[in-house]
Amino acid sequence: MGLFDFFKKKQETPESQEALNKGLEKTKEGFFAKITKAVVGKSTIDDDVLDNLEEVLVTSDVGVTTTLKIVDRIQKRVAEDKYVTTDDLNRLLKDEIQGLLAENNSNDFENFEYGNRKPYVIMVVGVNGVGKTTTIGKLAHQLKEAGNKVVLGAADTFRAAAVDQIQLWGDRVGVRVVAQPMGSDPASVAFDTVKSAVANGDDVAIIDTAGRLHNKVGLMNELTKIKNVMQKVIPDAPHEILLVLDASTGQNAIEQATQFTQATDVNALALTKLDGTAKGGVVIGISDQFKIPVKYIGVGEKIGDLQLFNKKDFVDSLFQ
């Protein structure tokens, strides 16, 4: 079974759908309570309702730029249809959010051609506290469950607990970990990891990196050095630069995405802790603003609660 087949199978299970629905509960409760308040006493979608809707979306962390796009689209549809009731607002909103996401970043993860490269190298970036290490552990577990040989590289050598955490996850899910003492050169760890992955015939190498959001020049230099040494072993590595963001930080997650996308070639996003926040709208804003695929979302504490992000499933669940 290939990687996509595994994730597709997981995504279609009732358990994963239930976890998604449960993970978005706080966002849904806050979102629809605000929409209900926005249309109280109104029978049609007029300028007041649209102004209120704009406020609802912004305060749900969809972001100003994306909010204005959505409201503008709804305004045009209301003008075309002449008479649209407030009862239609949820349907229109769902349509436009789904349409916006569909336009943004090509296809969902199902078109990810994982099998073309071996080992497939994933470099994981993000600030401390966003759930980066947990995401790495859960991803390693799911890849292993799919029948892949996985190795983890503990290249966050600046934080005392980082190497220990990666090694704990390696023990927990039964995958190898390449590590050096704290304070070692991160690039050296990354080099050792990919070299080991090639020698061992591993399918996937996942490299952790330091979670410090220091100045952009320092961050860029560090990540560039890690990439360069890996390319001495695998010329096109890393194949994926996965930025992990904490959805519960709302607009701060967007700022982090801005910093990291300027510092390195991020081509995949993971949004964690959706189950613990009412700010799930940030998924919509980030997807729209950065045009980078959201590949994974964290919807719970369980090891299987890192899910493949599917735009349609996400919006369907949000409006369920």
Short mmCIF file of C-alpha atoms in Angstrom, two decimals, residues 114-291:
data_model
loop_
_atom_site.label_atom_id
_atom_site.label_comp_id
_atom_site.label_asym_id
_atom_site.label_seq_id
_atom_site.Cartn_x
_atom_site.Cartn_y
_atom_site.Cartn_z
CA TYR A 114 5.72 10.03 -2.84
CA GLY A 115 7.00 6.91 -4.57
CA ASN A 116 9.30 8.76 -6.98
CA ARG A 117 12.04 9.42 -4.44
CA LYS A 118 13.75 7.21 -1.91
CA PRO A 119 14.60 8.25 0.66
CA TYR A 120 12.04 11.06 0.67
CA VAL A 121 13.51 13.81 2.86
CA ILE A 122 11.25 16.05 4.94
CA MET A 123 12.79 19.01 6.76
CA VAL A 124 10.48 20.25 9.51
CA VAL A 125 10.60 23.90 10.60
CA GLY A 126 8.63 26.00 13.09
CA VAL A 127 9.01 27.84 16.38
CA ASN A 128 9.14 26.07 19.72
CA GLY A 129 5.80 25.24 21.29
CA VAL A 130 3.76 24.76 18.11
CA GLY A 131 3.75 20.96 18.37
CA LYS A 132 6.61 20.38 15.95
CA THR A 133 8.11 17.37 17.72
CA THR A 134 4.70 15.80 18.28
CA THR A 135 3.85 16.29 14.61
CA ILE A 136 7.10 14.58 13.62
CA GLY A 137 6.35 11.64 15.93
CA LYS A 138 2.78 11.23 14.70
CA LEU A 139 3.84 11.52 11.06
CA ALA A 140 6.56 8.92 11.60
CA HIS A 141 3.97 6.61 13.14
CA GLN A 142 1.59 6.93 10.20
CA LEU A 143 4.35 6.46 7.64
CA LYS A 144 5.56 3.37 9.46
CA GLU A 145 2.00 2.02 9.62
CA ALA A 146 1.88 2.40 5.85
CA GLY A 147 4.85 0.04 5.60
CA ASN A 148 7.63 2.60 5.21
CA LYS A 149 11.05 2.48 6.84
CA VAL A 150 11.46 5.82 8.61
CA VAL A 151 14.44 7.52 10.25
CA LEU A 152 14.31 10.69 12.34
CA GLY A 153 17.13 13.25 12.54
CA ALA A 154 17.35 15.20 15.81
CA ALA A 155 18.88 18.36 14.32
CA ASP A 156 17.38 20.74 16.89
CA THR A 157 20.53 20.62 19.00
CA PHE A 158 20.01 23.96 20.73
CA ARG A 159 17.17 23.06 23.07
CA ALA A 160 17.98 20.63 25.87
CA ALA A 161 14.76 18.66 25.65
CA ALA A 162 14.48 18.56 21.85
CA VAL A 163 16.81 15.62 21.22
CA ASP A 164 15.32 13.68 24.14
CA GLN A 165 11.79 14.28 22.83
CA ILE A 166 12.65 13.03 19.35
CA GLN A 167 14.30 9.94 20.84
CA LEU A 168 11.22 9.27 23.01
CA TRP A 169 9.02 9.46 19.93
CA GLY A 170 11.39 7.18 18.05
CA ASP A 171 11.14 4.60 20.84
CA ARG A 172 7.38 5.01 21.04
CA VAL A 173 6.66 4.46 17.36
CA GLY A 174 9.58 2.10 16.70
CA VAL A 175 11.69 4.09 14.25
CA ARG A 176 15.42 4.85 14.22
CA VAL A 177 16.75 8.20 15.45
CA VAL A 178 20.04 9.78 14.44
CA ALA A 179 21.28 12.17 17.12
CA GLN A 180 24.38 13.92 18.40
CA PRO A 181 25.05 15.64 21.76
CA MET A 182 23.31 18.92 22.52
CA GLY A 183 25.14 21.87 20.97
CA SER A 184 26.34 19.86 17.96
CA ASP A 185 26.16 21.36 14.48
CA PRO A 186 22.57 20.82 13.20
CA ALA A 187 23.83 20.46 9.64
CA SER A 188 26.10 17.63 10.74
CA VAL A 189 23.12 15.77 12.23
CA ALA A 190 21.11 16.30 9.03
CA PHE A 191 24.03 15.02 6.94
CA ASP A 192 24.40 11.92 9.11
CA THR A 193 20.64 11.27 8.94
CA VAL A 194 20.32 11.31 5.16
CA LYS A 195 23.56 9.38 4.71
CA SER A 196 22.24 6.78 7.15
CA ALA A 197 18.86 6.72 5.36
CA VAL A 198 20.55 5.95 2.03
CA ALA A 199 22.78 3.26 3.54
CA ASN A 200 19.87 1.67 5.41
CA GLY A 201 17.43 1.72 2.49
CA ASP A 202 14.97 3.91 4.39
CA ASP A 203 11.91 5.26 2.61
CA VAL A 204 11.56 8.52 4.55
CA ALA A 205 13.95 10.72 6.54
CA ILE A 206 12.36 13.39 8.73
CA ILE A 207 14.74 16.10 9.96
CA ASP A 208 13.83 18.26 12.96
CA THR A 209 15.33 21.77 13.08
CA ALA A 210 15.76 24.42 15.78
CA GLY A 211 12.57 26.22 16.70
CA ARG A 212 14.08 29.64 17.23
CA LEU A 213 12.54 32.50 15.30
CA HIS A 214 15.67 34.62 15.41
CA ASN A 215 16.35 37.26 12.78
CA LYS A 216 15.53 36.22 9.25
CA VAL A 217 19.15 36.33 8.08
CA GLY A 218 20.30 33.96 10.85
CA LEU A 219 17.37 31.62 10.23
CA MET A 220 17.94 31.64 6.48
CA ASN A 221 21.66 30.94 6.85
CA GLU A 222 21.06 28.06 9.24
CA LEU A 223 18.37 26.38 7.14
CA THR A 224 20.35 26.94 3.94
CA LYS A 225 23.40 25.27 5.50
CA ILE A 226 21.29 22.25 6.53
CA LYS A 227 19.88 21.97 3.01
CA ASN A 228 23.30 22.30 1.41
CA VAL A 229 24.91 19.50 3.43
CA MET A 230 21.97 17.16 2.77
CA GLN A 231 22.33 17.85 -0.95
CA LYS A 232 25.87 16.45 -0.84
CA VAL A 233 24.19 13.08 -0.27
CA ILE A 234 20.86 13.58 -2.09
CA PRO A 235 21.10 16.40 -4.66
CA ASP A 236 17.41 17.37 -4.60
CA ALA A 237 16.93 17.09 -0.81
CA PRO A 238 14.93 18.15 1.06
CA HIS A 239 11.94 17.17 -1.04
CA GLU A 240 9.56 18.71 1.45
CA ILE A 241 10.01 21.65 3.82
CA LEU A 242 7.15 21.31 6.26
CA LEU A 243 6.28 24.36 8.36
CA VAL A 244 4.38 23.49 11.55
CA LEU A 245 2.06 26.19 12.92
CA ASP A 246 -0.13 26.30 16.01
CA ALA A 247 -3.67 27.14 14.86
CA SER A 248 -4.60 28.36 18.34
CA THR A 249 -2.27 31.35 17.96
CA GLY A 250 -4.44 32.77 15.16
CA GLN A 251 -2.85 35.77 13.49
CA ASN A 252 0.49 35.00 15.14
CA ALA A 253 0.58 31.79 13.06
CA ILE A 254 0.23 33.94 9.93
CA GLU A 255 3.15 36.10 11.08
CA GLN A 256 5.27 32.99 11.68
CA ALA A 257 4.36 31.72 8.21
CA THR A 258 5.48 35.06 6.77
CA GLN A 259 8.86 34.83 8.54
CA PHE A 260 9.57 31.22 7.59
CA THR A 261 8.43 31.50 3.96
CA GLN A 262 10.82 34.42 3.55
CA ALA A 263 13.64 32.43 5.12
CA THR A 264 13.29 29.14 3.22
CA ASP A 265 11.30 27.41 0.47
CA VAL A 266 8.39 26.10 2.53
CA ASN A 267 6.23 23.85 0.32
CA ALA A 268 3.92 22.21 2.88
CA LEU A 269 2.10 23.30 6.04
CA ALA A 270 0.87 21.47 9.12
CA LEU A 271 -1.60 23.20 11.44
CA THR A 272 -1.74 21.75 14.94
CA LYS A 273 -4.05 22.08 17.97
CA LEU A 274 -7.24 22.76 16.01
CA ASP A 275 -9.18 20.87 18.65
CA GLY A 276 -8.12 23.28 21.38
CA THR A 277 -9.10 26.55 19.72
CA ALA A 278 -11.98 28.54 18.25
CA LYS A 279 -9.52 30.00 15.71
CA GLY A 280 -9.80 27.29 13.06
CA GLY A 281 -10.56 29.98 10.50
CA VAL A 282 -6.82 30.57 10.35
CA VAL A 283 -6.57 27.46 8.13
CA ILE A 284 -8.60 29.32 5.48
CA GLY A 285 -6.53 32.50 5.75
CA ILE A 286 -3.15 30.78 5.67
CA SER A 287 -4.12 28.56 2.75
CA ASP A 288 -5.33 31.59 0.78
CA GLN A 289 -2.57 34.01 1.70
CA PHE A 290 0.49 31.83 1.17
CA LYS A 291 -0.68 29.55 -1.65
#
